XYZ file of C-alpha atoms in Angstrom:
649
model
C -17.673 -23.833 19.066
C -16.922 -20.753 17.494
C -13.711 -19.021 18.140
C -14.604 -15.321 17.942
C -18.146 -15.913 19.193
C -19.329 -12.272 19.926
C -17.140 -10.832 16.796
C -19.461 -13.701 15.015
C -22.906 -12.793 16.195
C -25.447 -11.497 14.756
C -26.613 -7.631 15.281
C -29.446 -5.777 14.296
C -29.036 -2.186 12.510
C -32.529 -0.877 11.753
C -34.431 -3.577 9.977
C -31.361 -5.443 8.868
C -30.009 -8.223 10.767
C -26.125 -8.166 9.827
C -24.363 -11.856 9.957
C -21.269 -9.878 12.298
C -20.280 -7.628 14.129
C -17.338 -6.639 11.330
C -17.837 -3.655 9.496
C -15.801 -2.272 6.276
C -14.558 0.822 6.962
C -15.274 3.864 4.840
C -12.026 3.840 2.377
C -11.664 6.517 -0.138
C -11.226 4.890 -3.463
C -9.824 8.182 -5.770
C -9.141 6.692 -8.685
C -12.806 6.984 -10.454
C -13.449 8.210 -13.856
C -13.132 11.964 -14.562
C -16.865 12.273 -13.294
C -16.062 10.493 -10.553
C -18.017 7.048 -11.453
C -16.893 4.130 -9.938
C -14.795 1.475 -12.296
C -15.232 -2.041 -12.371
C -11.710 -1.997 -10.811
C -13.271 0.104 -7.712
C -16.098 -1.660 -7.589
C -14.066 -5.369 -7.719
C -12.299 -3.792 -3.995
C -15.994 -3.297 -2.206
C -16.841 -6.683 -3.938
C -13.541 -8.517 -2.165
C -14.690 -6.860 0.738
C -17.890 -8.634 0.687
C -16.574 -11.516 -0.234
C -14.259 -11.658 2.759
C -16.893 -11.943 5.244
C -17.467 -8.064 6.313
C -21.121 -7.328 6.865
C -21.280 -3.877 6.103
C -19.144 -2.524 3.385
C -18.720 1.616 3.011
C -17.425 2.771 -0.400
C -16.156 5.477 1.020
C -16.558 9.915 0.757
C -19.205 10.866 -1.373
C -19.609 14.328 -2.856
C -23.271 15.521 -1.914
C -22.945 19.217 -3.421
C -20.452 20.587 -6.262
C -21.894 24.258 -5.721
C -21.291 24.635 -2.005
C -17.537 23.000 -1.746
C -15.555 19.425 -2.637
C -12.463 18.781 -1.137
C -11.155 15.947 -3.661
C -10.937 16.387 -7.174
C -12.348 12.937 -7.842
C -15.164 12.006 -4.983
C -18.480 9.567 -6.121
C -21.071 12.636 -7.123
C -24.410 11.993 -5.031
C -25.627 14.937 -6.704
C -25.529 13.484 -10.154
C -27.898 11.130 -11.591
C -25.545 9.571 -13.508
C -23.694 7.714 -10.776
C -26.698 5.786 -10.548
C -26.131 2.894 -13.006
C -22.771 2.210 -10.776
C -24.109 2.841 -7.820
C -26.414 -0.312 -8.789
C -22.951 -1.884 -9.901
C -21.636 -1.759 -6.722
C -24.003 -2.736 -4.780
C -24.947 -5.583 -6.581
C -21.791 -6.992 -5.830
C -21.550 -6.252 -2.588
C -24.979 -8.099 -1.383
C -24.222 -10.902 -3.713
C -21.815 -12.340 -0.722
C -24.489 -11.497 1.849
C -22.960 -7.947 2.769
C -24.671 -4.787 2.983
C -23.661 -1.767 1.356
C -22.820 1.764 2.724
C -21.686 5.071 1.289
C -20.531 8.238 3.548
C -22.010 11.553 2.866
C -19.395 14.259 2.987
C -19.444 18.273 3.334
C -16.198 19.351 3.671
C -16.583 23.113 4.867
C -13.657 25.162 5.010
C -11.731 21.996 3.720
C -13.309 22.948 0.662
C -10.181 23.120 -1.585
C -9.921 26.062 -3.829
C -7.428 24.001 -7.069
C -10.593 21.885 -7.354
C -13.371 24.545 -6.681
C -13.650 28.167 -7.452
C -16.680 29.117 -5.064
C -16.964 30.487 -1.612
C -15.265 28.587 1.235
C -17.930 27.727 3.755
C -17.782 27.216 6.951
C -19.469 27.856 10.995
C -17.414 31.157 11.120
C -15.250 33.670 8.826
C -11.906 33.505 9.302
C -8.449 32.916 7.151
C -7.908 29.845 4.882
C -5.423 27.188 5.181
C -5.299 26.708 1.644
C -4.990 30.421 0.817
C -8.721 31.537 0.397
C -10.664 32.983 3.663
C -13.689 31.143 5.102
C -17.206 32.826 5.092
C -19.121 32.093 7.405
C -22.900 30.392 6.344
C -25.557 32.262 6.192
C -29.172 30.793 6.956
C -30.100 30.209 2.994
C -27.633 28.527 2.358
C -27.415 25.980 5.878
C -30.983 25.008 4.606
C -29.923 23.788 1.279
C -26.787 22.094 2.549
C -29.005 20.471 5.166
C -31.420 19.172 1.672
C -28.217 18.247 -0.301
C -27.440 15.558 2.671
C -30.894 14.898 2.338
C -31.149 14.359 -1.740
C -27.101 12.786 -1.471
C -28.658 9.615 1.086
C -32.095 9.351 -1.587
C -29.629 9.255 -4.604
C -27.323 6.450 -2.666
C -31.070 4.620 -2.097
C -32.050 4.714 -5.479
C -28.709 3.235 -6.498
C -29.462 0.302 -4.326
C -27.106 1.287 -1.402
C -28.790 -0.013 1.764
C -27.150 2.738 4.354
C -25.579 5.831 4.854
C -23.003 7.184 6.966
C -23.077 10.758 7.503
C -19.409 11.766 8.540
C -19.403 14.856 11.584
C -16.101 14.160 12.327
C -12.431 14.511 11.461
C -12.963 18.194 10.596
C -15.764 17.684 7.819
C -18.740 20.957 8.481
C -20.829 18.760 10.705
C -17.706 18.479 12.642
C -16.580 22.600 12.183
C -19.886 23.508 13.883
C -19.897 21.048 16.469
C -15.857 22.534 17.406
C -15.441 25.781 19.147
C -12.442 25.793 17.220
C -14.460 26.590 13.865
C -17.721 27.284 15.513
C -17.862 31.351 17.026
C -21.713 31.987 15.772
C -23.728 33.599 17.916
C -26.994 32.391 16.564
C -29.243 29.106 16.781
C -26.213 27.218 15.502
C -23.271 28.709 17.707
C -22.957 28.646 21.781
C -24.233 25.752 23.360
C -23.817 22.231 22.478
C -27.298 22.141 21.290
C -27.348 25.081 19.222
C -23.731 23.664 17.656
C -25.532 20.376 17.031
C -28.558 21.881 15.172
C -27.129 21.336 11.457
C -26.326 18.208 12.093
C -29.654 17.218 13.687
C -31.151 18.383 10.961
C -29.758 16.213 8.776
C -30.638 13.545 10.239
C -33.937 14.471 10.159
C -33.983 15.297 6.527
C -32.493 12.037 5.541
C -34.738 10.154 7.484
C -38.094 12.333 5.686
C -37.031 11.849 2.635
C -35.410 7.831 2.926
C -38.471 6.952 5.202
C -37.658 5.085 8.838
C -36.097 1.760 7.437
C -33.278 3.066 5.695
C -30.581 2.910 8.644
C -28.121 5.933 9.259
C -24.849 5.565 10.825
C -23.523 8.554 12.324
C -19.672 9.059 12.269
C -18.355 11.204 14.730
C -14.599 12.553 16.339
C -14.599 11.506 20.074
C -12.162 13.825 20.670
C -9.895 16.506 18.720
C -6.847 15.988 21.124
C -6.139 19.747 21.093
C -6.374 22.578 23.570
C -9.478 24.048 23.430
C -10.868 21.360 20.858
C -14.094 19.179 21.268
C -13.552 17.113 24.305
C -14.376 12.932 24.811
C -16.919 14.845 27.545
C -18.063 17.229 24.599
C -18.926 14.567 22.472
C -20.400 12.286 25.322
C -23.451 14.675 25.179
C -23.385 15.097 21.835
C -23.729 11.332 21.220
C -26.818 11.600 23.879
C -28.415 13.736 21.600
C -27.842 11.242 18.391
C -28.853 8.647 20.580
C -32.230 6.672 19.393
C -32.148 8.908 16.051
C -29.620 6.960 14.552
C -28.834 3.347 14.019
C -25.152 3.611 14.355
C -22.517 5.554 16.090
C -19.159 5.292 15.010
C -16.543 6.700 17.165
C -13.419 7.750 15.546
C -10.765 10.729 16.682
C -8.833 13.861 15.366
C -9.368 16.601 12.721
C -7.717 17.396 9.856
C -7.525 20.802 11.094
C -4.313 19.898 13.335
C -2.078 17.521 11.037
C -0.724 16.271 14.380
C -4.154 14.684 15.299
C -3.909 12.324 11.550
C -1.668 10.199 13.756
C -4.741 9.343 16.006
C -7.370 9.634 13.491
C -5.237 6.847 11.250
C -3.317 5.439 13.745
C 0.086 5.210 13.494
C 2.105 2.020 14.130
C 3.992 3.985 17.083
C 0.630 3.693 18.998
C -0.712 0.652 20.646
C -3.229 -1.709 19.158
C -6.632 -0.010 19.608
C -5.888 2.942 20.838
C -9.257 5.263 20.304
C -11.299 2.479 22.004
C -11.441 4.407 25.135
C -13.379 6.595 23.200
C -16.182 4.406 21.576
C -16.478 2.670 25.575
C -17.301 6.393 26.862
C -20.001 6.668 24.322
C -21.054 3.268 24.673
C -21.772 3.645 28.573
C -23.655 6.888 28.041
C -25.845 6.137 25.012
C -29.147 3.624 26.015
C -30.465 3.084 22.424
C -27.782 2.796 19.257
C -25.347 0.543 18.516
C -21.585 2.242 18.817
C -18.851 0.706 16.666
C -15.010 1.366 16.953
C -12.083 2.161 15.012
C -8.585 2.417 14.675
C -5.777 -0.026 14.335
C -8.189 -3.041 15.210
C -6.086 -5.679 13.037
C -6.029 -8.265 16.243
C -8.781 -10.632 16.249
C -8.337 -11.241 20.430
C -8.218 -7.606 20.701
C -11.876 -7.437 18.035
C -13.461 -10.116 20.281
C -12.840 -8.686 23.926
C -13.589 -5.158 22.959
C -16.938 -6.544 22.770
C -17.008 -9.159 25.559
C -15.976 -6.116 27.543
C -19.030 -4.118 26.187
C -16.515 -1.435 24.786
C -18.269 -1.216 21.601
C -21.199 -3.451 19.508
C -19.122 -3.655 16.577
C -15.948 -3.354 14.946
C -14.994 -0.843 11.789
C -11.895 -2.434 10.025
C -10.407 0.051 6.962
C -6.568 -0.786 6.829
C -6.677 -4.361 7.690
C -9.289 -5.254 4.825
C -6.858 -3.814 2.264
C -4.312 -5.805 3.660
C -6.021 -8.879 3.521
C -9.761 -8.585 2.531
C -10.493 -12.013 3.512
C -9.729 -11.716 6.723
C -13.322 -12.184 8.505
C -13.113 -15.436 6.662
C -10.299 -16.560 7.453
C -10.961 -15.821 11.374
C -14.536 -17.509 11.461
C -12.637 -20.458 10.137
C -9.961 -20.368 12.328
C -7.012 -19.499 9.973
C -5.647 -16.333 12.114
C -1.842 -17.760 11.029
C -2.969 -17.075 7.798
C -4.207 -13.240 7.787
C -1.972 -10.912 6.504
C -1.356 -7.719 9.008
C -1.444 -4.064 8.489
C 1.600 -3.003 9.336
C 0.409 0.534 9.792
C 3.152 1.701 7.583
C 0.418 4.265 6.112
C 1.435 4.014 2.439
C -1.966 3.175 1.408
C -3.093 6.265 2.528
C -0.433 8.910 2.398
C -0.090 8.567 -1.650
C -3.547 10.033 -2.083
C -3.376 12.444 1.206
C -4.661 15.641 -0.104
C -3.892 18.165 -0.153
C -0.483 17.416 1.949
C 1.232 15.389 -0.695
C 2.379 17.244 -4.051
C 1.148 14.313 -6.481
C -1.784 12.119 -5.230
C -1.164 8.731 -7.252
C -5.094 7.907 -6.461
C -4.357 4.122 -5.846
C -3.982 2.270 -2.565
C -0.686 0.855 -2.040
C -0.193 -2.247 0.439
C 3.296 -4.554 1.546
C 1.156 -6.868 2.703
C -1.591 -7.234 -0.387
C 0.355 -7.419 -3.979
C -2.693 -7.312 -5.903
C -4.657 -4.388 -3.710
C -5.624 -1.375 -6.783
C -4.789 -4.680 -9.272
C -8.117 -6.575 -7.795
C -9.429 -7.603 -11.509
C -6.113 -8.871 -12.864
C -5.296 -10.798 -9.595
C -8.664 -12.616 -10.193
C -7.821 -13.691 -13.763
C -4.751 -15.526 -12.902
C -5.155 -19.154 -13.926
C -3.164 -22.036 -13.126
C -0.371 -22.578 -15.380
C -1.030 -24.461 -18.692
C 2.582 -25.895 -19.586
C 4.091 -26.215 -15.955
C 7.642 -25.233 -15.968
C 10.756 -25.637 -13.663
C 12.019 -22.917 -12.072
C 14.135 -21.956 -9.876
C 14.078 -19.166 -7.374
C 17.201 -17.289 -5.810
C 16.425 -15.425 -2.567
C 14.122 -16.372 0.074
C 13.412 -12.427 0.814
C 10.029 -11.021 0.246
C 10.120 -11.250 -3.168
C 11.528 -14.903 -3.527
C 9.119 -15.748 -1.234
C 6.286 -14.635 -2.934
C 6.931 -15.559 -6.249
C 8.023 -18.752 -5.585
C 4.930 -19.758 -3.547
C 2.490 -18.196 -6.575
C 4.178 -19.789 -9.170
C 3.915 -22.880 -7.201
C 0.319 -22.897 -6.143
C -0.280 -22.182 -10.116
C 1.296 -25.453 -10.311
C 4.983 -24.875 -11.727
C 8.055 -27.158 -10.453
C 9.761 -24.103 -8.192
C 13.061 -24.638 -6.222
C 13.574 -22.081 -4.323
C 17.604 -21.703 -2.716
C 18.265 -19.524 0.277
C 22.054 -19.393 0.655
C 20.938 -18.379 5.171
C 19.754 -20.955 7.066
C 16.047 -18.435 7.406
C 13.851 -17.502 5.140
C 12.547 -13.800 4.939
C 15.453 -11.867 3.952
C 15.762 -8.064 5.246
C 12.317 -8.977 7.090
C 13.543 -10.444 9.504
C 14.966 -7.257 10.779
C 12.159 -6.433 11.782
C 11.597 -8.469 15.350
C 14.116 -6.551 16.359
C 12.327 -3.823 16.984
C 9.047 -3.516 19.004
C 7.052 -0.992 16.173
C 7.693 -2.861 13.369
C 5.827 -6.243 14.930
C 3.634 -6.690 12.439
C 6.589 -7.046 9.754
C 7.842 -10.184 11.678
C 4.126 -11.397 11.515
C 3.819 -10.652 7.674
C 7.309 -12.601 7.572
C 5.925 -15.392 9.483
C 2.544 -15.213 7.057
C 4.636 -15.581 4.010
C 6.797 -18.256 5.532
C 4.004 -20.760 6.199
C 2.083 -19.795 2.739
C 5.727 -20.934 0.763
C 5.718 -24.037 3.085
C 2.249 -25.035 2.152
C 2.927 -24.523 -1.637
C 4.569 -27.300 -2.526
C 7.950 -25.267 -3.900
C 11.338 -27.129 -2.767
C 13.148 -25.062 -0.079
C 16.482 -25.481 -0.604
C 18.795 -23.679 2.704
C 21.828 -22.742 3.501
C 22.331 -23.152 -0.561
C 23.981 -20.409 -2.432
C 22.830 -20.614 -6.416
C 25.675 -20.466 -8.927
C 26.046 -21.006 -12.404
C 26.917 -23.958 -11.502
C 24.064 -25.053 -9.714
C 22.024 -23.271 -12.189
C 23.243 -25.676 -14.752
C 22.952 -28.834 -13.542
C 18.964 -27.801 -12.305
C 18.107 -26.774 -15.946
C 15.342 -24.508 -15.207
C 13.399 -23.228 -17.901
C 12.957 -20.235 -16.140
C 15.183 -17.944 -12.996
C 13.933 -15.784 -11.232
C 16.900 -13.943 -9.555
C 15.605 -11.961 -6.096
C 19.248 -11.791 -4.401
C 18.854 -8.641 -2.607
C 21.055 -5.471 -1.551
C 23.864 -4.980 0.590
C 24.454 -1.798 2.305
C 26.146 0.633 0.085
C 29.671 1.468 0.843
C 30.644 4.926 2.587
C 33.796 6.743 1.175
C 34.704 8.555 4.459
C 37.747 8.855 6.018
C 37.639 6.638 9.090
C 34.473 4.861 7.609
C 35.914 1.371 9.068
C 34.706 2.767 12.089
C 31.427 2.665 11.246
C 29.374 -0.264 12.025
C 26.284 -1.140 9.817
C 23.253 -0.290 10.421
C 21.869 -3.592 10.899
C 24.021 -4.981 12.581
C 23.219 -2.037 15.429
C 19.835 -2.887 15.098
C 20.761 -6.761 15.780
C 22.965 -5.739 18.385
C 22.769 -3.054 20.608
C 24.333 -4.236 23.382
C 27.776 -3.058 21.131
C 26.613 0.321 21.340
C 27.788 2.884 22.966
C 25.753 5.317 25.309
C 26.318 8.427 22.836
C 25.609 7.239 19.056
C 26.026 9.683 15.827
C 24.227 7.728 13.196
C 25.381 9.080 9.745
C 22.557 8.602 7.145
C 19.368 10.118 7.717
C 16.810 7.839 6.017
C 14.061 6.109 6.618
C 16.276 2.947 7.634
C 18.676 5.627 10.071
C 15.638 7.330 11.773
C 14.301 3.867 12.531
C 17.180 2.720 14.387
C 17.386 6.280 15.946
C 14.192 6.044 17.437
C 15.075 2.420 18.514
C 17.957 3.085 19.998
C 16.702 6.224 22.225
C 14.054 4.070 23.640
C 16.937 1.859 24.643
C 18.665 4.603 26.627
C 21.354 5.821 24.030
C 22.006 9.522 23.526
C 21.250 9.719 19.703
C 22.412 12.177 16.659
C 21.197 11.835 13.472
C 23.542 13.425 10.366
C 22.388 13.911 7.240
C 23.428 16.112 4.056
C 20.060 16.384 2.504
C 18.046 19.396 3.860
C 15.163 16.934 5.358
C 15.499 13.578 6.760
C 13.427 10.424 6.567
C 12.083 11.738 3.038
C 12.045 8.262 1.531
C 8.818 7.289 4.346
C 5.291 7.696 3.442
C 3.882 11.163 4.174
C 2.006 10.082 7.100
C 4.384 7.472 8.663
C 7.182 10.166 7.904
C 5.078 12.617 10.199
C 4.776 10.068 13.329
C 8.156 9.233 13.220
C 9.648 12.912 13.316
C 7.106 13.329 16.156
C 8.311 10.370 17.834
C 12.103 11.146 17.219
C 11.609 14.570 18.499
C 9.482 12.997 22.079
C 12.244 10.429 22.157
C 15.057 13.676 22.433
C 16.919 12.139 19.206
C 19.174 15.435 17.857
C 18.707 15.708 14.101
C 20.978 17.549 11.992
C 19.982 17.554 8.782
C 21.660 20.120 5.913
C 24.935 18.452 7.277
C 27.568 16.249 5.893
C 29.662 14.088 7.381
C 33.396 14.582 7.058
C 35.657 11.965 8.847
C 34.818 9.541 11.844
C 37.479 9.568 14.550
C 37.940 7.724 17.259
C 35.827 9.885 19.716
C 33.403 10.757 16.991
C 32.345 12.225 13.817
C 33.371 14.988 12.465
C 30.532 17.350 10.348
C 30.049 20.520 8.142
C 28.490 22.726 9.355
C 26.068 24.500 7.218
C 27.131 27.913 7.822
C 30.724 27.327 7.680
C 33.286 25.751 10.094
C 33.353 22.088 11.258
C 32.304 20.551 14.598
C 33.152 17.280 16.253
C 29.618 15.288 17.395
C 31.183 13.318 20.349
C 30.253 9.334 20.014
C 31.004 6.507 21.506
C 29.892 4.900 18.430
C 29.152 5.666 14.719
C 26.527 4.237 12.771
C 26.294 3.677 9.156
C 22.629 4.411 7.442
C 23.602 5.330 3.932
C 21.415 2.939 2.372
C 21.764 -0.364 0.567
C 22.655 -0.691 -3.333
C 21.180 -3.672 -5.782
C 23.087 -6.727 -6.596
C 22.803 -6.081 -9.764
C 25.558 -7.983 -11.205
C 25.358 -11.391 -9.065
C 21.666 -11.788 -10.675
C 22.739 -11.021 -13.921
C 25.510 -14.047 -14.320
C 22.194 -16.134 -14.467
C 20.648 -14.262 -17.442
C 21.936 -16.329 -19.957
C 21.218 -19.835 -17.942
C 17.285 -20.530 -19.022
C 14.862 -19.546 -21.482
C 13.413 -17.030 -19.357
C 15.180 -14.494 -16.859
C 13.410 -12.224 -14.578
C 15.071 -9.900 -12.118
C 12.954 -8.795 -8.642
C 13.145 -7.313 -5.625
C 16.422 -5.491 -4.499
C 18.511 -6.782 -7.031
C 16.507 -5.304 -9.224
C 16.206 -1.641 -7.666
C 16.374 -1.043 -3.744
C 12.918 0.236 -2.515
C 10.261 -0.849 -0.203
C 8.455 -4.135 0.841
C 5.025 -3.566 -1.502
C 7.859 -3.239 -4.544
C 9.410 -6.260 -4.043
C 6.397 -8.349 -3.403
C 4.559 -6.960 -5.938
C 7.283 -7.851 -8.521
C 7.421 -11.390 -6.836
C 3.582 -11.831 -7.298
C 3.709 -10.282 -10.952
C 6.871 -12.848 -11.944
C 4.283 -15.501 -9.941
C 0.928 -14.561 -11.570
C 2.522 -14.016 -15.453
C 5.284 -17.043 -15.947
């Protein structure tokens, strides 16, 4: 007997009969050709998709017209012929694992963005641009074309073999901006009532469906709230999905608009939220609507939580983005009962904050993941062979860098000895069940852990490597992954400071009122920890703005949540001396001030050890150097160094 039974059931979606209830989420992939073509790199991600088990796989935003608006510089071009070779490409390899494919039809409105498009900025109403150029509202003309570019964008996506399309009316896209009274202040067919504001996008639907005949199945996606005053309400959108209901073959129930950053946290939630948390949303929608299938998203990543949101009738399907980049096999791996061996999101949001425009300064266009080493590497992970001349080797560190090389290079079929001088693996992971946000970490940790075990690489604990030892091993090749240690703090009364860490360990040594000096991502952490322990909490830090070394959206939760939590950030501030009854600041305009404390912290970061590894340069043939020894930087860094000294030795 199956597991997951309901997740693993079949469901019909127009005339298709999908193999599961699991659907790939519509992920932006930005880092297309100059046309915006898709790469056999892109196309390799939708294909591991597929592979993985998913049902339906979405490629993501497509561009239907370049004259009306784009928001992205690089977007797939529906509106170009051209793209129709890759199209093929792509979906070719998605139904070659028994998957359907999907693409999502995009107008962005007044998100059009003005570095990437010189026309007029479109939208419901006039008004002033929040990217420096002033909306104008749409005339009739030129809602009648849009309406046949949605139309021509979902024929285009057929004729490239693409089996469905998902026209997107949410998260503050123009289907959304005239369904909003926030955007929406017409006072003709398409402004007032909810009918009237639901016109365009009825129309649409329509158009797609005259010119892709009745067998080509839509799915509608749609905000089932905006979570600000005055915004579209879940009550709004109730009716609205009465309206959509029968026309299309899928509703999928998201939350949020881009036009109120705060609302990103929902729309992509964050990992302060709980499990699931715009389910509510997809259940109101779900009791209301008599016809279509709804599907949810939004931090989904449990299977138990997957298969009793539909036991409970909450939703007919499940729409997983984040969790398939972390481990794109996961379907698979729950249908045949390896849950221990999914890797989690940890809804740290780097995948999708580096390519966050237009809020970050430099969008990298690649999808960044701690818990998937190869994710934007996709074709070169699938090359890597098992090793021709095995070798011995021997790791240093059981961190997350050890760890993962050592269990590569073993499954490739080296002779690894790995020596962890604690008696646990995992390294600075296992930090991380310490506190209640960073969950999935431990689990990650836990992943890892049980992948090295089943490897077939010697564990050797409670061993610290030297020369010595190094010697008498003879490996023909080290890999050194020792680590950091926190980085000293020249301060007068700095051995009254205790480490970070250790208050994170143990914070029944801390005091009710706590200054924590060091304003990084590591000191905002255990700020926010500590407040939700009961501690009166200060935050000091000389730079002008703390917590800069986060991910842009994880960054923007946490301030939030530091600032609910009544954590007192001084930032633009350095720290001068720590006395006994507290620590002593600059202030920024002049003067000093003494922040009372029962007890300092120390959050000033952690610095390489740097020369530890390097006494074992000269002891093999081959050296390599990973992780935090290396350079001191996040989990995806040192993992994706072990995998790369795994994958290439």
């Amino acid at each position: 007997m199956k597991k997951y039974p309901l997740l693993f059931s079949p469901i019909k979606v127009g005339p298709y009969t999908l193999k599961n209830r699991i659907e790939a989420a519509p992920v932006n992939i930005s880092n297309l050709t100059q046309e915006g073509y898709l790469t056999p790199e892109n196309i390799a991600i939708f294909e591991g998709k597929a592979r993985g088990g998913a049902a339906i796989v979405n490629m993501g935003e497509c561009r239907i017209d370049l004259k009306t608006g784009i928001s992205h510089k690089l977007c797939i071009p529906l509106d170009d012929p051209e793209v129709l070779p890759y199209l093929h490409a792509a979906a070719d390899a998605i139904k070659k694992h028994n998957a359907f494919s999907a693409v999502e039809l995009i107008h962005p409105g007044t998100r059009s963005n003005p570095e990437y498009y010189d026309g007029p900025i479109w939208g419901p109403s006039a008004g002033p641009g929040h990217l420096g150029k002033d909306y104008e509202a749409l005339d009739h003309e030129t809602i009648r074309y849009i309406v046949e570019c949605f139309g021509n964008a979902a024929e285009m996506a057929k004729l490239g073999g693409v089996d469905m399309v998902m026209v997107h009316a949410g998260h503050g896209w123009l289907l959304h901006q005239f369904l909003s009274p926030l955007n929406n202040r017409r006072t003709d067919e398409y402004g007032g009532c909810l009918e009237n504001r639901a016109r365009i996008t009825l129309e649409v639907i329509d158009n797609i469906r005259q010119k892709c005949g009745p067998d080509f199945p839509i799915e509608i996606r749609m905000s089932g709230t905006e979570i600000v005053s005055g915004g579209l309400t879940l009550e709004d959108q109730v009716e609205f999905a009465k309206l959509l209901d029968g026309r299309v073959d899928l509703i999928h129930v998201t939350s949020g608009t881009f036009h109120v950053p705060s609302t990103n946290q929902h729309m992509i939630p964050n990992g302060f939220l709980p499990e699931g948390c715009n389910v509510y949303l997809a259940e109101a929608v779900k009791k209301a609507v008599k016809h279509t299938p709804v599907v949810t998203v939004g931090a989904l990543g449990s299977p138990e939580l997957m298969e009793r949101i539909l036991a409970e009738g909450k939703a007919d399907m499940v729409a997983l983005g984040r969790p398939l980049l972390a481990d794109p096999e996961l379907p698979n791996k729950l249908k045949a009962g390896r849950e221990n061996e999914i890797y989690p999101c940890l809804r740290c949001m780097a995948c999708i904050s580096e390519s966050f425009v237009p809020y970050v300064k430099y969008p990298s266009r690649i999808r960044r993941c701690p818990s998937n080493p190869t994710a934007y590497k996709e074709v070169p992970a699938s090359r890597v062979a098992a090793a021709r001349e095995p070798k011995r080797v021997l790791v240093i560190g059981g961190g997350p860098a050890g760890m993962e090389a050592a269990a590569v290079l073993a499954e490739r079929g080296h002779k690894v000895v790995l020596c962890e001088k604690e008696a646990e693996l995992g390294g600075a992971l296992r930090y991380a069940r310490y506190v209640p946000f960073k969950k999935k970490v431990d689990q990650l940790m836990d992943v890892m852990i049980c992948r090295l075990k089943r490897s077939g690489a010697e564990l050797c604990m409670n061993t610290c490597a030297t020369p010595e030892l190094a010697r008498e091993l003879q490996p023909d090749v080290i890999v050194a992954a020792l680590g950091s240690r926190p980085k000293p703090l020249d301060l007068p009364g700095g051995e009254r400071l205790i480490p970070a860490l250790e208050a994170l360990q143990r914070p029944e040594q801390v005091g009710q009122r706590v200054v924590i000096v060091g304003g990084g991502l590591v000191g905002c952490e255990l700020a926010l920890q500590l407040s939700w322990l009961g501690r009166q909490v200060t935050v000091v830090d000389r730079k002008p703005e703390v917590c800069r070394d986060a991910s842009f959206l994880y960054r923007e939760g946490l301030l939030m949540e530091l600032e609910k939590a009544g954590v007192t950030v001084r930032s633009g501030t350095a720290s001068l001396s720590v006395e006994k009854d507290g620590v002593c600041i600059q202030l920024p305009e002049g003067g000093t001030e003494l922040l009372p404390a029962d007890t300092a912290v120390a959050a000033t970061g952690a610095e390489a050890l740097d020369s530890e590894a390097e006494q074992f340069r000269e002891l093999a043939f081959d050296f390599w150097k990973i992780g935090d020894c290396f350079q001191v930087r996040k989990i995806f860094n040192a993992r994706r160094e072990g995998y790369n000294a795994g994958a290439h030795i």
